[in-house]
mmCIF file of C-alpha atoms in Angstrom:
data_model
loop_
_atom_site.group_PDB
_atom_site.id
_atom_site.type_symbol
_atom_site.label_atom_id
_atom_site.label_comp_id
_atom_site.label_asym_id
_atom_site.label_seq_id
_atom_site.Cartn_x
_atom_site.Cartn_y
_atom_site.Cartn_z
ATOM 1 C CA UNK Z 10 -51.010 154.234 22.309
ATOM 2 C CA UNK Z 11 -50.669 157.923 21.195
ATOM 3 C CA UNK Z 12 -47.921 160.019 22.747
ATOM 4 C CA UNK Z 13 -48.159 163.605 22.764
ATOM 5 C CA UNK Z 14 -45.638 166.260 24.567
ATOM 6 C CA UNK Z 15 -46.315 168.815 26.900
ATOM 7 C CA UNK Z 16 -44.604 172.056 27.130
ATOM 8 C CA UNK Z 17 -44.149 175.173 29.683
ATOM 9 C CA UNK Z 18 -41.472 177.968 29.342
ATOM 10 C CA UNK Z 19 -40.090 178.012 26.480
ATOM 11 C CA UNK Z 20 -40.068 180.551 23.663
ATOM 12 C CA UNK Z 21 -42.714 181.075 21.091
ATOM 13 C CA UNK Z 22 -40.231 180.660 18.627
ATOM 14 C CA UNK Z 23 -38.529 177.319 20.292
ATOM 15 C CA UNK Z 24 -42.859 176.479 20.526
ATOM 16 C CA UNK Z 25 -43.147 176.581 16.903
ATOM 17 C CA UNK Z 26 -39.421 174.809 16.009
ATOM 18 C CA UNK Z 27 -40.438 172.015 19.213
ATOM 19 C CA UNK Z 28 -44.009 171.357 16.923
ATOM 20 C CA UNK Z 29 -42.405 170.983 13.924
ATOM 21 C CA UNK Z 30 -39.976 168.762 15.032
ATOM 22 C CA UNK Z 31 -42.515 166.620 17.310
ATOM 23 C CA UNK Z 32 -44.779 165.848 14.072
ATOM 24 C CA UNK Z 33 -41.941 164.877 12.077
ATOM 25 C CA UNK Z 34 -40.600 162.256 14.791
ATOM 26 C CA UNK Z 35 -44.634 160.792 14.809
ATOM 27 C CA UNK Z 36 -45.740 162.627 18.540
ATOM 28 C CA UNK Z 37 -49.660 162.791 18.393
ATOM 29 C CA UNK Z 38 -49.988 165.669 20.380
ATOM 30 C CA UNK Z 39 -48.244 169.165 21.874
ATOM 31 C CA UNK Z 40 -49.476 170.807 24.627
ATOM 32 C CA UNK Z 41 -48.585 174.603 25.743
ATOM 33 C CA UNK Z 42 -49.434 175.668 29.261
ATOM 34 C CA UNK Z 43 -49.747 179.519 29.974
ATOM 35 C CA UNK Z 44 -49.917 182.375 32.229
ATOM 36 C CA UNK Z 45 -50.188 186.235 31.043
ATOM 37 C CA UNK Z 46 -48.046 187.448 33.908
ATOM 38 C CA UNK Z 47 -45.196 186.515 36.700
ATOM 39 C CA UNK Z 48 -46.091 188.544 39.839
ATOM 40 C CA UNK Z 49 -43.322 189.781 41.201
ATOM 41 C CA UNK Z 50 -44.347 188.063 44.353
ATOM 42 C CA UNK Z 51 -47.498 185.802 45.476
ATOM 43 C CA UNK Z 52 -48.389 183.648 48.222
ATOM 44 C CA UNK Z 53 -50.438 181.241 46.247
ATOM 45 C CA UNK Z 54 -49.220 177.710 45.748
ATOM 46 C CA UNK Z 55 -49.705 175.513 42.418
ATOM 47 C CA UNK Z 56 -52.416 172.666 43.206
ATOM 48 C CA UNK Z 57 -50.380 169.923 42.648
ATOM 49 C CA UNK Z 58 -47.098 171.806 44.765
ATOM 50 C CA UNK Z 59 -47.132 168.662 47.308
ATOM 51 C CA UNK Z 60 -47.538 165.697 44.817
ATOM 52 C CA UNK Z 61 -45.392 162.883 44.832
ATOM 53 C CA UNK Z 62 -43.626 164.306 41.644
ATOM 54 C CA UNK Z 63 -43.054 167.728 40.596
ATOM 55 C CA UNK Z 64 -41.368 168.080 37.436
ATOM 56 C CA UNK Z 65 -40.684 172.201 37.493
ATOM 57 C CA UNK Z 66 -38.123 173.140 39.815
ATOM 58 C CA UNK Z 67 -38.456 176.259 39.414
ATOM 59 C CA UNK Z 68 -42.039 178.223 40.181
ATOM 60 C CA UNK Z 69 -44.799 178.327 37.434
ATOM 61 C CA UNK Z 70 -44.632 182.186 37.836
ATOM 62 C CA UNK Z 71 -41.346 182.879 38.339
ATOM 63 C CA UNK Z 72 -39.856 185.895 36.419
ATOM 64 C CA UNK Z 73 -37.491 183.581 34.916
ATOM 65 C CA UNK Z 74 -39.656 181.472 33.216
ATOM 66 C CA UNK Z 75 -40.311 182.061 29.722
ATOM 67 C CA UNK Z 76 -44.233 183.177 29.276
ATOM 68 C CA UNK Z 77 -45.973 183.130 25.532
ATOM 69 C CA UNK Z 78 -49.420 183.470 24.806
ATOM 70 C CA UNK Z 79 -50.710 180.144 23.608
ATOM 71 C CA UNK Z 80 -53.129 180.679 21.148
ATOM 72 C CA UNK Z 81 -51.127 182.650 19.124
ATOM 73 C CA UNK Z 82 -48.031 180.463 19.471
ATOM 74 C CA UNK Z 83 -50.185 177.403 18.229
ATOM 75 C CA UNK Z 84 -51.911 179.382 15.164
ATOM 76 C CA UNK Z 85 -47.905 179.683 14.069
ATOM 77 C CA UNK Z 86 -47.396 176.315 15.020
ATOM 78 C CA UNK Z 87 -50.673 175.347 12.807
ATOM 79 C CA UNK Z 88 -49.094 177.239 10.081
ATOM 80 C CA UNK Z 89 -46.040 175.526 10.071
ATOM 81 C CA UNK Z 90 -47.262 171.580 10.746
ATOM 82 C CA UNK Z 91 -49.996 169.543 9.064
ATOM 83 C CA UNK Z 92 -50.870 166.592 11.338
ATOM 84 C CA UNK Z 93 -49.862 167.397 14.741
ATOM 85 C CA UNK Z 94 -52.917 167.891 17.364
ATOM 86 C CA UNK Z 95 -52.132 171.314 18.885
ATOM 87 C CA UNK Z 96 -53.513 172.241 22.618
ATOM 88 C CA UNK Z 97 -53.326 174.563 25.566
ATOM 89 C CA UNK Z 98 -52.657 172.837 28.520
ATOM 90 C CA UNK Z 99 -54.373 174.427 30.612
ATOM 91 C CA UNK Z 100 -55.915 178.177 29.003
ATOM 92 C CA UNK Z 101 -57.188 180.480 32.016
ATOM 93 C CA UNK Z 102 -60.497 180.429 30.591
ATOM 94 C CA UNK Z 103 -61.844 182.774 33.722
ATOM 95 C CA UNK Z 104 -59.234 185.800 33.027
ATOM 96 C CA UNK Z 105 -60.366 186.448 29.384
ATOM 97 C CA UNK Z 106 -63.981 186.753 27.966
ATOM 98 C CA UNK Z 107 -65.209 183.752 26.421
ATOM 99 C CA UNK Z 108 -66.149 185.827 23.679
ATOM 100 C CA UNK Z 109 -62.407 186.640 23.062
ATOM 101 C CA UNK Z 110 -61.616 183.219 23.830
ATOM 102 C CA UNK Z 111 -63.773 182.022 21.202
ATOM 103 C CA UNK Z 112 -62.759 184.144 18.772
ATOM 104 C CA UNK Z 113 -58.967 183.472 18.843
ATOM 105 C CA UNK Z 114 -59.787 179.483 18.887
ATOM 106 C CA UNK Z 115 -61.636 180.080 15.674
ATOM 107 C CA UNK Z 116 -59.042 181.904 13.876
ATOM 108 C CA UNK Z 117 -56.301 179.182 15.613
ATOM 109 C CA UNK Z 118 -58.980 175.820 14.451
ATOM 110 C CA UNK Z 119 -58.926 178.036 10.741
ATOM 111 C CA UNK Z 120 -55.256 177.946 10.293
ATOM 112 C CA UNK Z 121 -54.537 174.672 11.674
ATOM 113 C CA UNK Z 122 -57.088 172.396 9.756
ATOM 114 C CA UNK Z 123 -59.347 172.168 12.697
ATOM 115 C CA UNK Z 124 -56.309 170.621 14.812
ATOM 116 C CA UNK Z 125 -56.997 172.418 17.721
ATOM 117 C CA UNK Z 126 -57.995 171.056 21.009
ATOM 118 C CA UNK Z 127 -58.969 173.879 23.605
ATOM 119 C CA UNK Z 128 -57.750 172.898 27.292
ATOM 120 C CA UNK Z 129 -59.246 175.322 30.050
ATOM 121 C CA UNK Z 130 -58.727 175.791 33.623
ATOM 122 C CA UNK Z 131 -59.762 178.182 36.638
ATOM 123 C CA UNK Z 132 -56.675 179.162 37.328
ATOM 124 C CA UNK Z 133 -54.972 179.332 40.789
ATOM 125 C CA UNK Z 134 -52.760 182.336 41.268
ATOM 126 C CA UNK Z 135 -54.932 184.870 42.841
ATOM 127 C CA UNK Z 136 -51.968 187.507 42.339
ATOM 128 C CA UNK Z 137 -52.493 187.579 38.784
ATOM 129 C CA UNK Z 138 -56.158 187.701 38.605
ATOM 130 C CA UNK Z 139 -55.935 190.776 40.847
ATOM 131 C CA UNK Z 140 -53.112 192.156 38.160
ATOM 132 C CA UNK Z 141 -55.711 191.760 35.589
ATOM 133 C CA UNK Z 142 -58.151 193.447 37.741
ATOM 134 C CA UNK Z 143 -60.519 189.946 37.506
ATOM 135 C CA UNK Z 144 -62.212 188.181 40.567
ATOM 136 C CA UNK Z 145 -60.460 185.694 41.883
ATOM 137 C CA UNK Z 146 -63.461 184.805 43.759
ATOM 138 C CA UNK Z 147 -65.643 183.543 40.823
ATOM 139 C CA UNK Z 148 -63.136 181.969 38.960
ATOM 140 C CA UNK Z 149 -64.827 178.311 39.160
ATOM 141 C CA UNK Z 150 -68.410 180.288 37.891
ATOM 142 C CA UNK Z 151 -66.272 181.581 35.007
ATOM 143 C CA UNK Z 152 -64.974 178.701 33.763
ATOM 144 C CA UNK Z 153 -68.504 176.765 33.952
ATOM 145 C CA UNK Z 154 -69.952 179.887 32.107
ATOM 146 C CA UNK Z 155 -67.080 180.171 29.737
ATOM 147 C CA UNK Z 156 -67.088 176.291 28.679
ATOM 148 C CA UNK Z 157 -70.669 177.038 27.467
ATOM 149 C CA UNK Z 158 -70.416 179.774 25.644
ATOM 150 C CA UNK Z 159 -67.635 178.415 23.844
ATOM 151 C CA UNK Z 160 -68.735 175.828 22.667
ATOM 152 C CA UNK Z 161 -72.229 177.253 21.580
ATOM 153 C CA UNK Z 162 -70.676 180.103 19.857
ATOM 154 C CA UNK Z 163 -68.153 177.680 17.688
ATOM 155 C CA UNK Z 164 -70.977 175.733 16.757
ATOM 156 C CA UNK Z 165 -72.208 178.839 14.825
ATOM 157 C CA UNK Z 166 -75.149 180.840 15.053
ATOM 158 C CA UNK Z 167 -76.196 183.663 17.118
ATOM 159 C CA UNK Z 168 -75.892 183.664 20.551
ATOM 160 C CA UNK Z 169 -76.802 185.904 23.709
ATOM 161 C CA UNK Z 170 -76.608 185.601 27.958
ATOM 162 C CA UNK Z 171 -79.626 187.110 29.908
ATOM 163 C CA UNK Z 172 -78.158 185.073 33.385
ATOM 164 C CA UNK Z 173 -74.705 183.783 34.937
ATOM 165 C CA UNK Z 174 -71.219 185.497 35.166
ATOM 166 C CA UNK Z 175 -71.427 187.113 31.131
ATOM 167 C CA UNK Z 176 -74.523 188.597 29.826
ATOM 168 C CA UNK Z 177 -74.324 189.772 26.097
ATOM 169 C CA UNK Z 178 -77.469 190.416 23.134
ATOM 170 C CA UNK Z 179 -77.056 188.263 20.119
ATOM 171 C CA UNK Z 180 -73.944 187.869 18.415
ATOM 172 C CA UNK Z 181 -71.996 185.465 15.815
ATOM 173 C CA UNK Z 182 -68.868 184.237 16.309
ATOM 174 C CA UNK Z 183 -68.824 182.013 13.195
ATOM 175 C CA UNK Z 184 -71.386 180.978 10.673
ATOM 176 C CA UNK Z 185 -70.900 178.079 10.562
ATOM 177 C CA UNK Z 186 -69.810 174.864 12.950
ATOM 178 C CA UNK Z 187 -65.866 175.159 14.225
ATOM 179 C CA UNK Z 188 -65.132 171.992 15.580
ATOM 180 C CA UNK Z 189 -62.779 172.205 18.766
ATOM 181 C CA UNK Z 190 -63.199 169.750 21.508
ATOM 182 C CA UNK Z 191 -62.650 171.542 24.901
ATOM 183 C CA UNK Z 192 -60.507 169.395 27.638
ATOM 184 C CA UNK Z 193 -61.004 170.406 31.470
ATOM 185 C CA UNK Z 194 -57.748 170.232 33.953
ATOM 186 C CA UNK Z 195 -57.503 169.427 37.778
ATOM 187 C CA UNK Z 196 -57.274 166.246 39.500
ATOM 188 C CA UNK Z 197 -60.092 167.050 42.714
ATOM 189 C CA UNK Z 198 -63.182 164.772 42.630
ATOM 190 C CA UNK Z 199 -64.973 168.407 41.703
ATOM 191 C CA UNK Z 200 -62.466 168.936 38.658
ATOM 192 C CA UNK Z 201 -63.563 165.651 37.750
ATOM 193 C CA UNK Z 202 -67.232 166.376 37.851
ATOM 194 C CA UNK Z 203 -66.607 169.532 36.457
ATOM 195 C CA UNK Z 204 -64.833 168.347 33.027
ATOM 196 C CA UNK Z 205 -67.167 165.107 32.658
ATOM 197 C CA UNK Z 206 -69.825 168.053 32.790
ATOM 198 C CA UNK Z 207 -68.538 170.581 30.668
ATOM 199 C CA UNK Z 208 -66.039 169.321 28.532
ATOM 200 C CA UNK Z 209 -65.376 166.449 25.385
ATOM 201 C CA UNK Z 210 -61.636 165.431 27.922
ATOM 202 C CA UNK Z 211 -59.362 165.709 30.516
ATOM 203 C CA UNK Z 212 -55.672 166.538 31.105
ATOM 204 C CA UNK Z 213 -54.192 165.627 34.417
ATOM 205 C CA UNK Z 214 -52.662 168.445 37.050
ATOM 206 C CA UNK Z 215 -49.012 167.939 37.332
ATOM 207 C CA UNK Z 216 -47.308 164.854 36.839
ATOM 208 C CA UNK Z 217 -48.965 161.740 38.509
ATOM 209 C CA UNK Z 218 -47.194 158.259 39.203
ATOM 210 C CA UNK Z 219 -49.103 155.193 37.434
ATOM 211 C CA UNK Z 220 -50.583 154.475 40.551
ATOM 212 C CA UNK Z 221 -52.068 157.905 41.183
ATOM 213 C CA UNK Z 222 -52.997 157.339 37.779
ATOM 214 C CA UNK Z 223 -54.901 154.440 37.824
ATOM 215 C CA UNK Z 224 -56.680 156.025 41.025
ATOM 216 C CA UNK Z 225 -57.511 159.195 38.778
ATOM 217 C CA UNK Z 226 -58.983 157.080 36.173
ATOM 218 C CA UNK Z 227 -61.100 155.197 38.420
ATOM 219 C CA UNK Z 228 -62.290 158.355 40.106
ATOM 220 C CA UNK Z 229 -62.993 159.449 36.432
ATOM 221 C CA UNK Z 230 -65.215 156.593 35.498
ATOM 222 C CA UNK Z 231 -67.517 156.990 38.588
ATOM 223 C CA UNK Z 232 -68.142 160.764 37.332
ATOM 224 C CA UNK Z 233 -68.410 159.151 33.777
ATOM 225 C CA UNK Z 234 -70.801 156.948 34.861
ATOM 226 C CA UNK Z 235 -72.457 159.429 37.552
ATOM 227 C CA UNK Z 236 -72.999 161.776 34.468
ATOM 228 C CA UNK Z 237 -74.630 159.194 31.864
ATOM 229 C CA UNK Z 238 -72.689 160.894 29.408
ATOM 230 C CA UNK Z 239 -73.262 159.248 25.642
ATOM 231 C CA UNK Z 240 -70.548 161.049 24.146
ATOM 232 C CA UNK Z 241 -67.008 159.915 23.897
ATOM 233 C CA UNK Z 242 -64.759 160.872 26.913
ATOM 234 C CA UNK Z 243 -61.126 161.104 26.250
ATOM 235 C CA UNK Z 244 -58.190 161.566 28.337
ATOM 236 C CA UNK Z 245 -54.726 162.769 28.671
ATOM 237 C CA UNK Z 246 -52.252 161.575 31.479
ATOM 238 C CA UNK Z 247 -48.622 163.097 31.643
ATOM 239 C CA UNK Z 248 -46.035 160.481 33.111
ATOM 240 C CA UNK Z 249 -43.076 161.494 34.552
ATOM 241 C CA UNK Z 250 -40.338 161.340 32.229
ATOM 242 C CA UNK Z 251 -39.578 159.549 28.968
ATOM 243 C CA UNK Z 252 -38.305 156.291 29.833
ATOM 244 C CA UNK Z 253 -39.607 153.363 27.581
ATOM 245 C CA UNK Z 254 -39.987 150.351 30.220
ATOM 246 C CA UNK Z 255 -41.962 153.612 32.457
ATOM 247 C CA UNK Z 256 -44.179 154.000 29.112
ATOM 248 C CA UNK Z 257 -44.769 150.340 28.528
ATOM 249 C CA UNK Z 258 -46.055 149.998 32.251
ATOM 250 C CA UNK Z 259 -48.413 152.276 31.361
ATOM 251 C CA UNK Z 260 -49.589 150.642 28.384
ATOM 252 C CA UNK Z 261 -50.118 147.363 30.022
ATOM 253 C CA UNK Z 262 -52.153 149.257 32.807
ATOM 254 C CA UNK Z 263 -54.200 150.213 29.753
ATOM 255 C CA UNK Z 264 -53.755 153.726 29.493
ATOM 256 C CA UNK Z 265 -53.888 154.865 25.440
ATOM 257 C CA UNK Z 266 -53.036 158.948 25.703
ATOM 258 C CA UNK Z 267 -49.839 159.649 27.105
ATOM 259 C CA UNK Z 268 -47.996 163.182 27.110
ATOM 260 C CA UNK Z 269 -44.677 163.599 28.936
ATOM 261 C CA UNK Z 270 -42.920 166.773 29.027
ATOM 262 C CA UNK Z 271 -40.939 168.223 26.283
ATOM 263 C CA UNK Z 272 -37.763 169.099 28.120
ATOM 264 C CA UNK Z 273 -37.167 165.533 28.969
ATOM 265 C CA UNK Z 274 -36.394 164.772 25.030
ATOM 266 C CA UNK Z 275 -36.386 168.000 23.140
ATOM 267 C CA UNK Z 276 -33.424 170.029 24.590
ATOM 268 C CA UNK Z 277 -34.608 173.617 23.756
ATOM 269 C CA UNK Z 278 -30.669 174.897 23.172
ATOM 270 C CA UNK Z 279 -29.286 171.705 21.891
ATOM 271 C CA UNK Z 280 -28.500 172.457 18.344
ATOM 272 C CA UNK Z 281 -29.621 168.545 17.516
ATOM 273 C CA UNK Z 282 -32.895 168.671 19.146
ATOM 274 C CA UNK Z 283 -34.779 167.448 16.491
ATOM 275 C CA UNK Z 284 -32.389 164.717 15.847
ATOM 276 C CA UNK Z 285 -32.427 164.101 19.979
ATOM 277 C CA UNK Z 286 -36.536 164.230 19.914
ATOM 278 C CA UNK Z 287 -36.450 161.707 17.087
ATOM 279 C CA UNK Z 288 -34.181 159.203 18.917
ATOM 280 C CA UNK Z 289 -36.590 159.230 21.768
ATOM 281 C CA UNK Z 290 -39.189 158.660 19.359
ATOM 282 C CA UNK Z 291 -37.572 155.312 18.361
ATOM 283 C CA UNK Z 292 -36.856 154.328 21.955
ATOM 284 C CA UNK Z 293 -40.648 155.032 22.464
ATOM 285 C CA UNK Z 294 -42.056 152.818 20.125
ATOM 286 C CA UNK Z 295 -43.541 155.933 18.225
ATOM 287 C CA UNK Z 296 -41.499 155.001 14.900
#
């Protein structure tokens, strides 16, 4: 079983500390979750703002909360670790040009040793798409569009768009192959579809219980096997907490990529966080 961690509002600088510390206590994974802006107010509600378990008590969007951008965090993060996968969790692919997009997860893949795994989502906070002067309204188009160009313009080459939501004449990215697997979110029976489609993974919404786990992963294999994919499929569930007997019921359900959320073992203003993320690492079977 790998075990990776996820984080969400903490300082770039606590980022980079929270990845060195995570590779040296054996995690397999960190995961950075984003948004550009906090609205000073919004009506929209977070897809998974009725499950079972929520683990932020406070709104994604809230001026409080911390808000880096990911990519750049993660190419210091790269720079500073040497084994540690390093991921958004979940990009807004629809509120940048996947141009741009591509471009930064080249330069992030270049300084991390190809360690980058590129997580993208549609986004669901209409306020800040109409901040950003981008259409709400086509989000869903976007990210289809966006997954494809991608991942055709990090495989190297020219490239060019004569349909669809981006039309551009040739132009190169990279000469030559970057490899970064791209990892759809959301937990609908479309967000399913739509990452067995587009993408090399999936990361679950929010924080599901093992049983609306095991539901999500059967859901998951009928869209596997809907799609005929060929290629390997991987995914990433986050568990609530970081309890060991929690993770080991997991395990036996046969689950082998687990991520649970920083905060619960790396306290960000604990002056032995490192020492405190190591422990869990212990209890967790990790070392």
């Amino acid at each position: 079983m790998r075990i990776g961690l996820s984080a969400y509002g903490l300082a770039a600088t606590d980022i980079i500390a929270l990845a060195r510390d995570a590779e040296a206590a054996g995690f397999d994974s960190l995961w950075i979750g984003e948004h550009i802006l906090a609205p000073r107010a919004y009506q929209s509600s977070h897809p998974q703002a009725a499950a079972a378990v929520r683990h932020h008590s406070t709104p994604h969007a809230h001026a409080d909360v911390r808000l880096v951008d990911p990519l750049s965090t993660l190419a210091a993060a790269g720079a500073m670790t040497h084994r540690i996968t390093l991921a958004t969790g979940v990009y807004v692919a629809p509120l940048r040009h996947p141009l741009q997009v591509a471009r930064s997860a080249c330069t992030v893949a270049e300084i991390s040793g190809n360690r980058l795994v590129l997580g993208l989502g549609a986004g669901w906070l209409a306020e800040e798409f109409d901040a950003l002067n981008e259409p709400f309204a086509a989000r869903f188009r976007r990210l289809r569009d966006s997954a494809g160009i991608i991942r055709e313009a990090l495989r190297g080459g020219w490239i060019s768009r004569r349909t669809g939501e981006y039309v551009f004449d040739p132009v190169q990215i990279t000469a030559s192959t970057t490899p970064v697997p791209l990892v759809l979110g959301g937990n609908t029976d479309r967000a399913l579809r739509r990452s067995v489609a587009l993408g090399d993974g999936w990361l679950s919404s929010g924080t599901p219980t093992l049983e609306e786990a095991v539901l999500l992963r059967t859901r998951l294999d009928a869209a596997i096997a809907e799609h005929e994919r060929s290629a390997p499929f991987r995914t990433w569930f986050r568990m609530p907490g970081a309890d060991a007997e929690e993770l080991h019921r997991w395990r036996d359900a046969g689950f082998g990529d687990i991520v649970i959320w920083a905060n619960t073992a790396w306290p960000a203003d604990h002056p032995r966080r490192g020492e405190i993320l190591a422990e869990h690492a212990l209890r967790l079977g990790i070392r």
